[in-house]
XYZ file of C-alpha atoms in Angstrom:
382
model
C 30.143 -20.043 19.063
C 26.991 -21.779 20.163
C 24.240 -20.750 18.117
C 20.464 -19.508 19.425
C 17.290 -21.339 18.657
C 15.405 -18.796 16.412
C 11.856 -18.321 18.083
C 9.212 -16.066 15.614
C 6.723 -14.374 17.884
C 3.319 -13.098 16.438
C 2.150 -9.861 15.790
C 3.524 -6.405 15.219
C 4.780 -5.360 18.544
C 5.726 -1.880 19.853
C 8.569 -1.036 18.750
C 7.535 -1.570 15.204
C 4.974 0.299 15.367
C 7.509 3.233 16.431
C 9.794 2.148 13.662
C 6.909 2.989 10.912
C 6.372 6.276 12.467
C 9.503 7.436 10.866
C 7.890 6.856 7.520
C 5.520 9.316 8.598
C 7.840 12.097 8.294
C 9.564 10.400 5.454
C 6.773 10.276 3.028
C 5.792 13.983 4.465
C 9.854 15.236 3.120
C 9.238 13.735 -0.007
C 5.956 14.916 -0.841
C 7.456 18.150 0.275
C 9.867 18.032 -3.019
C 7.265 18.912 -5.593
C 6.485 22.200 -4.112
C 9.657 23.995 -4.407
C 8.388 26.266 -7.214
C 5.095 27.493 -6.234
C 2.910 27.834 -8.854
C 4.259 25.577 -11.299
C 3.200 22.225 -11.855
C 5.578 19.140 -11.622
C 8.209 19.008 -14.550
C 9.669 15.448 -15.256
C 12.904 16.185 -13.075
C 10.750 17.480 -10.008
C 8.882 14.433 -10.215
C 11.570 11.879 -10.622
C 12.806 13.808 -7.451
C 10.202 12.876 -5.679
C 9.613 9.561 -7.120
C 12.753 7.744 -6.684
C 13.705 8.373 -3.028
C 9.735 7.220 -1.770
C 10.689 4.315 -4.638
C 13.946 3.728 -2.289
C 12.181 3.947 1.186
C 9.603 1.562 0.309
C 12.346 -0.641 -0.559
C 13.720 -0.224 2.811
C 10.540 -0.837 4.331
C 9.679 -4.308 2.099
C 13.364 -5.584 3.561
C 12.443 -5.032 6.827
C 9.038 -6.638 6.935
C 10.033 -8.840 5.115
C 12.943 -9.790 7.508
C 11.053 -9.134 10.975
C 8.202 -11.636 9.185
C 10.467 -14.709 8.650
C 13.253 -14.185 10.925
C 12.221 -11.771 13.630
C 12.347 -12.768 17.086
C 12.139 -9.542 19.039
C 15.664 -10.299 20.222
C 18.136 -6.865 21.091
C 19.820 -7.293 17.857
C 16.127 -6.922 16.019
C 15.982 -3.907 17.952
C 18.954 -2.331 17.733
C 19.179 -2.643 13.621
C 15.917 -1.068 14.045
C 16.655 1.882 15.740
C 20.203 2.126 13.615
C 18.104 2.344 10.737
C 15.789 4.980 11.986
C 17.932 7.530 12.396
C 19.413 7.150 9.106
C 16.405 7.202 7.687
C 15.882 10.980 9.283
C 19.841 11.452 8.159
C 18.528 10.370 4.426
C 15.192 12.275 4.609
C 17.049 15.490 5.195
C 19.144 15.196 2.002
C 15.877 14.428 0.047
C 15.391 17.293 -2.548
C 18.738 18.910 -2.358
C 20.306 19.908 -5.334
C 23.967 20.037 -4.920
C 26.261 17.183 -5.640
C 27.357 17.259 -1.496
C 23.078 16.503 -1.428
C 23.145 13.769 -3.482
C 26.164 12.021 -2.132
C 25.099 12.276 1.486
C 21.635 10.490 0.668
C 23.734 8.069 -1.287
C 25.716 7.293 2.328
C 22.661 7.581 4.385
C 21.464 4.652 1.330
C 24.687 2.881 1.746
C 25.027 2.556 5.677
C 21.172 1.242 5.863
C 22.349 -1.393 3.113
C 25.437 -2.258 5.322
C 22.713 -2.237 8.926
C 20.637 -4.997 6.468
C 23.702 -7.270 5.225
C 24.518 -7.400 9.330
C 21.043 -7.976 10.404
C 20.446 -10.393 7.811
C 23.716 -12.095 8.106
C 23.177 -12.665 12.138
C 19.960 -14.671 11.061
C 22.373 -16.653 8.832
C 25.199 -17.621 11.649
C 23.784 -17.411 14.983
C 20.808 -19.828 14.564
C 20.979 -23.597 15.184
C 17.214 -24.107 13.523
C 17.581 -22.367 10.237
C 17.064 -25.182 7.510
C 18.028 -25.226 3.685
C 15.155 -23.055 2.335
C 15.524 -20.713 5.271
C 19.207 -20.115 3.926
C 18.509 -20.189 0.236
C 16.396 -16.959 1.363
C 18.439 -15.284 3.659
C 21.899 -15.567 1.390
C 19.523 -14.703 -1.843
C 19.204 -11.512 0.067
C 22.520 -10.809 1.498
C 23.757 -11.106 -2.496
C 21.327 -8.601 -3.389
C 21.495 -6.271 -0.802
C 25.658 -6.559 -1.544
C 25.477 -5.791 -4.992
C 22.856 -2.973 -4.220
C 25.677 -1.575 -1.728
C 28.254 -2.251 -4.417
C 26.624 0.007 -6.648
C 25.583 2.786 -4.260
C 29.071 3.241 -3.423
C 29.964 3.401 -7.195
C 27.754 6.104 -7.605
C 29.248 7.975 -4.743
C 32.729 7.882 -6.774
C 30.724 8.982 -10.034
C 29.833 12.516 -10.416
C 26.933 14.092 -12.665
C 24.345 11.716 -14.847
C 25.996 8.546 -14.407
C 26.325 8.206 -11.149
C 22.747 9.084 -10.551
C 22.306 6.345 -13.376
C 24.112 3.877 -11.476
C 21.801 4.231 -8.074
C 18.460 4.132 -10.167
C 20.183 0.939 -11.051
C 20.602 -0.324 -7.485
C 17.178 0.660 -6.948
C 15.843 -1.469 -9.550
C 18.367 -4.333 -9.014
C 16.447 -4.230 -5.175
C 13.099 -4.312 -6.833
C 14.184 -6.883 -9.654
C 14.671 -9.243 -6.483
C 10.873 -9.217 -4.912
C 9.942 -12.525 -6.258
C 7.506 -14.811 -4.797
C 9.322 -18.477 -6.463
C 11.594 -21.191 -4.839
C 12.102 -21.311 -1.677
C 9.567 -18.410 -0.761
C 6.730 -20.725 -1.719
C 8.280 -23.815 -0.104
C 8.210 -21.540 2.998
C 4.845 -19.286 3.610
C 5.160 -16.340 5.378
C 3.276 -15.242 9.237
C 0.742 -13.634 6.706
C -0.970 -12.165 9.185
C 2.358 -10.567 10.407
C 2.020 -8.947 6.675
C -1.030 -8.094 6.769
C -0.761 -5.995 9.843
C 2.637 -4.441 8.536
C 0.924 -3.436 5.412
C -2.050 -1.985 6.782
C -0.050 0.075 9.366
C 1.889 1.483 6.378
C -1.442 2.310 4.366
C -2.425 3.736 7.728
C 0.383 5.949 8.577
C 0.370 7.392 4.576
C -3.433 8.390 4.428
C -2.380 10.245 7.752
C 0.090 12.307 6.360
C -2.574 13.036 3.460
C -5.091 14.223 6.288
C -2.509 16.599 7.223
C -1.544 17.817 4.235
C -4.921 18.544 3.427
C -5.681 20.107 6.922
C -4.192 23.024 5.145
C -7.057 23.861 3.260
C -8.986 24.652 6.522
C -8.055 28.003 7.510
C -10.429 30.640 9.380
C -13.037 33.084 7.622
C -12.779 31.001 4.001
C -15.472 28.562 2.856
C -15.628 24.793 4.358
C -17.228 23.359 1.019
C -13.786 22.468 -0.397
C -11.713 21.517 2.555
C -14.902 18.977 3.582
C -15.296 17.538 0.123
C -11.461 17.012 -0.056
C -11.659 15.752 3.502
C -14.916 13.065 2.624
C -13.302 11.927 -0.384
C -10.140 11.223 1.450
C -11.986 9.238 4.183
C -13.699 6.870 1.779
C -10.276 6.089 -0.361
C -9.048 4.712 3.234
C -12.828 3.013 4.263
C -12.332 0.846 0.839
C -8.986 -0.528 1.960
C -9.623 -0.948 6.131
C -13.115 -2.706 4.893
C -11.425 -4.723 2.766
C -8.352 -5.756 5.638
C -11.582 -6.077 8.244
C -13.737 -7.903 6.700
C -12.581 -9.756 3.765
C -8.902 -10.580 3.643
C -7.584 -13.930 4.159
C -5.139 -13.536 7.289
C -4.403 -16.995 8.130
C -3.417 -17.424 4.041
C -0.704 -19.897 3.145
C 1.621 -17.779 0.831
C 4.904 -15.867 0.634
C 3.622 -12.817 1.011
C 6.112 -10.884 -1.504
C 3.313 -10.136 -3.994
C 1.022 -9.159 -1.026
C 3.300 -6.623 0.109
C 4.358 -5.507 -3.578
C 0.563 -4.281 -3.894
C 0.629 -2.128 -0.810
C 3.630 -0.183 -1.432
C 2.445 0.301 -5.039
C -1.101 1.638 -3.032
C 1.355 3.824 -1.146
C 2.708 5.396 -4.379
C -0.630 6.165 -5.335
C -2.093 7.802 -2.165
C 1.015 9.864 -2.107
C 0.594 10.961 -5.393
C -2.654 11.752 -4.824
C -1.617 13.886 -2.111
C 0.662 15.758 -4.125
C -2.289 16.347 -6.831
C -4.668 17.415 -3.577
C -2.183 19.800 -2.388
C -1.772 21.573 -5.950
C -5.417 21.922 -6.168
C -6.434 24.565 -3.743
C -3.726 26.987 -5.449
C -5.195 29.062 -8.346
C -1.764 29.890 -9.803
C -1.130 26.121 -10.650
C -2.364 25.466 -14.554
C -5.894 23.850 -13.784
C -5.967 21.135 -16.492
C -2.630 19.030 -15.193
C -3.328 19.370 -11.778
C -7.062 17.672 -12.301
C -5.862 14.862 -14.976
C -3.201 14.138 -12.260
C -5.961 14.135 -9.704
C -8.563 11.898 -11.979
C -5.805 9.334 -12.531
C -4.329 8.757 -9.300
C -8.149 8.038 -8.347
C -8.619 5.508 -11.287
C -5.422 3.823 -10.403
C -6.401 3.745 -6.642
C -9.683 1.878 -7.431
C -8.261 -0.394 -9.860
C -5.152 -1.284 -7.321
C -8.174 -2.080 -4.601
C -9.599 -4.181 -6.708
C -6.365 -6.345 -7.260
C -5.673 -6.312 -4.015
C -9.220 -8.770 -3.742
C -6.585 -11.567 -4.440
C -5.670 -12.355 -1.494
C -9.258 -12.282 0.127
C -11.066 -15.319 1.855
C -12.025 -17.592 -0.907
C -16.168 -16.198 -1.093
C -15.073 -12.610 -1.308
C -12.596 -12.963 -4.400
C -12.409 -11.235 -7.022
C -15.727 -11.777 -9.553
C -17.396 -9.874 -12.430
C -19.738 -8.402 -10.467
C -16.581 -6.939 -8.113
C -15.005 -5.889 -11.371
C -18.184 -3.971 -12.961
C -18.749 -2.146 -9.619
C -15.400 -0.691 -9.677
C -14.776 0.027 -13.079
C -18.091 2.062 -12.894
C -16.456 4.021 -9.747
C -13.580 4.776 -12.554
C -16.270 5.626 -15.041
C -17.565 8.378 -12.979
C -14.303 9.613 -12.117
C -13.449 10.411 -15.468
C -16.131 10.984 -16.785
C -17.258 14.069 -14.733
C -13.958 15.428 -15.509
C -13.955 15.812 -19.077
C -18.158 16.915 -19.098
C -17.381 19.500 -16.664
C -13.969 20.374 -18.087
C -12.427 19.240 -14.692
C -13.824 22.029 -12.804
C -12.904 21.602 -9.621
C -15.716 21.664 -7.440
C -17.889 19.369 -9.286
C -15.245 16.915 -10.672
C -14.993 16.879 -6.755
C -18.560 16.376 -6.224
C -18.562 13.275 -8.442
C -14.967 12.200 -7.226
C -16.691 11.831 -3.973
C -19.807 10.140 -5.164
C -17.685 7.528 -6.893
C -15.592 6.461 -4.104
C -18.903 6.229 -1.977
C -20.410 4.374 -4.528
C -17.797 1.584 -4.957
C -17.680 1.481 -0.773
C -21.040 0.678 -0.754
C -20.880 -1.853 -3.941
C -17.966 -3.688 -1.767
C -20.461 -3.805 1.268
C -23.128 -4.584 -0.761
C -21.594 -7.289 -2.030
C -19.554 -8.504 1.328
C -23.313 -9.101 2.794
C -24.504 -10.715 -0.475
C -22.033 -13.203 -0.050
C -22.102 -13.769 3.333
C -26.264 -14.159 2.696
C -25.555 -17.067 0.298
C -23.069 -19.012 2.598
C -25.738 -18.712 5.185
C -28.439 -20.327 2.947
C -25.607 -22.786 2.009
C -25.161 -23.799 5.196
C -28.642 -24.143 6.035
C -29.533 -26.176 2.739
C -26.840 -29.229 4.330
């Protein structure tokens, strides 16, 4: 067979933009999970429920940026194992939550087939490409091998009933994760970071949307706006910290594999959608009030913390520096703070939620134009 010279074109085109839209509804179906019961809070089981499937998608997602970013070439084969993998994404989605064994086994061959789509689309890199070199392989068969065993143990756990098969595909999940390493050949071979970047944001994007929705509940005719506006404000400025950042600050011509890059914004995913979870237990006054709020107050400590690492990877005069770090840890300070002086009422933990987030946007501006100020001067000076 004559093989293709492999030509990478920039940017996030079209259809991946459509492809993300199915995590969309994905995130939306797991969410979804933790509000079987109403009026009870999460128990550990409920949570691991909804934990380990958005652990799994994200996984799915990292392969196939992380694919598309080194390899992709908008050819009909990119496309097609993109669209294979969307609809068994919806066929896994609509297993998520079910509690039969017939539940858990489809999701496990919903997991399995998009394993199998992978190993082919990875594998057609491999073979039909005359200008893949060494490093280029090392990556792309260091994949395959993982992405084999992960399919070796999925289908294991399909033949395993009760505990330890379930055991068995956590371990695939975390044999997948175990694999996101930034050494070797990754480094030898820099990722279209800008590629990343855009994938990320789009991601980040597409999550804080389905938390605008899910909070659009709280609107509803004849009740008071106060609550549905400050959840709605405080909600805005968690996703003005990030885009400012991605606008204005982040490096994205930077010379580096990208793994740990991405890493950080699925992790940010996990937060936001546990902060949506917390946002949608709040409104409902037969939910215990202390779990819901602690829940609340540390899924918006670990969001400003994770923004703050995420300063990394930033052009080299908006990095990471004490003054950076004091602004946000004072954000945190407030957050928690007003929760245990007001007992975590609601509306003024909210109050002060919202003040906080404000208060390290403006910090981060503050100290974007600071910067910027002094390289002026700099500049001037020689």
């Amino acid at each position: 067979m004559k093989k293709r010279v492999l030509t990478l074109i920039g940017g996030v085109d079209n259809i991946e933009l459509f492809y993300d839209l199915i995590f969309v509804y994905c995130i939306s179906v797991i969410t979804g999970v933790c509000h079987y019961h109403p009026g009870d809070f999460l128990d550990l089981s409920t949570y691991l429920g909804y934990l380990l499937p958005l652990l799994i998608v994200l996984q799915i997602w990292f392969y196939t940026t992380l694919l598309l970013n080194r390899y992709g070439s908008k050819s009909a084969s990119d496309y097609v194992c993109l669209f294979v993998n969307m609809f068994l994404l919806y066929y896994l989605a609509s297993t998520i939550g079910g509690k039969t064994q017939s539940d858990y086994s489809t999701f496990n061959v919903a997991w399995a087939l998009i394993l199998v789509n992978f190993i082919v689309h990875w594998s057609l890199k491999r073979f039909l490409y005359s200008n893949i070199d060494d490093d280029d392989r090392r990556i792309i068969d260091r994949n395959i091998i993982v992405l084999a065993l992960q399919l070796s143990l999925v289908c294991t756990a399909l033949l395993v009933r009760g505990d330890l098969g379930r055991y068995i595909a956590i371990g695939a999940l975390l044999l997948g994760m175990s694999a996101w390493t930034r050494g070797g050949p990754y480094a030898r071979k820099p990722s279209r970071f800008d590629h990343v970047a855009e994938r990320c944001a789009l991601l980040i994007i597409v999550t804080f949307g389905e938390t605008v929705v899910a909070v659009a509940t709280y609107v509803q005719v004849g009740t008071s706006l106060f609550f549905p506006a400050l959840v709605f404000v405080l909600v805005v400025g968690m996703f003005l910290i990030y885009i400012y950042e991605y606008d204005n600050m982040l490096d994205h011509q930077s010379k580096v594999s990208g793994m740990g890059y991405m890493t950080i914004n699925a992790w940010i995913v996990v937060v936001v959608s546990n902060l949506t979870v917390a946002l949608e237990f709040m409104p409902d006054p037969e939910v215990a009030h202390l779990p819901k709020n602690l829940f609340l107050t540390a899924g918006l400590v670990l969001y400003l913390l994770t923004s703050l690492v995420i300063t990394r990877y930033n052009k080299p005069r908006y990095r990471i520096s004490s003054r950076f770090v004091v602004g946000r840890l004072i954000a945190c300070a407030i957050v928690v703070i007003a929760g245990l002086a007001t007992d975590f009422d609601p509306r003024v933990t909210l109050v002060m939620d919202v003040f906080a987030m404000y208060w390290a946007l403006a910090h981060e501006w503050y100290l974007f134009h600071i910067r910027n100020r002094i390289a002026g001067e700099q500049r001037d000076a020689g």
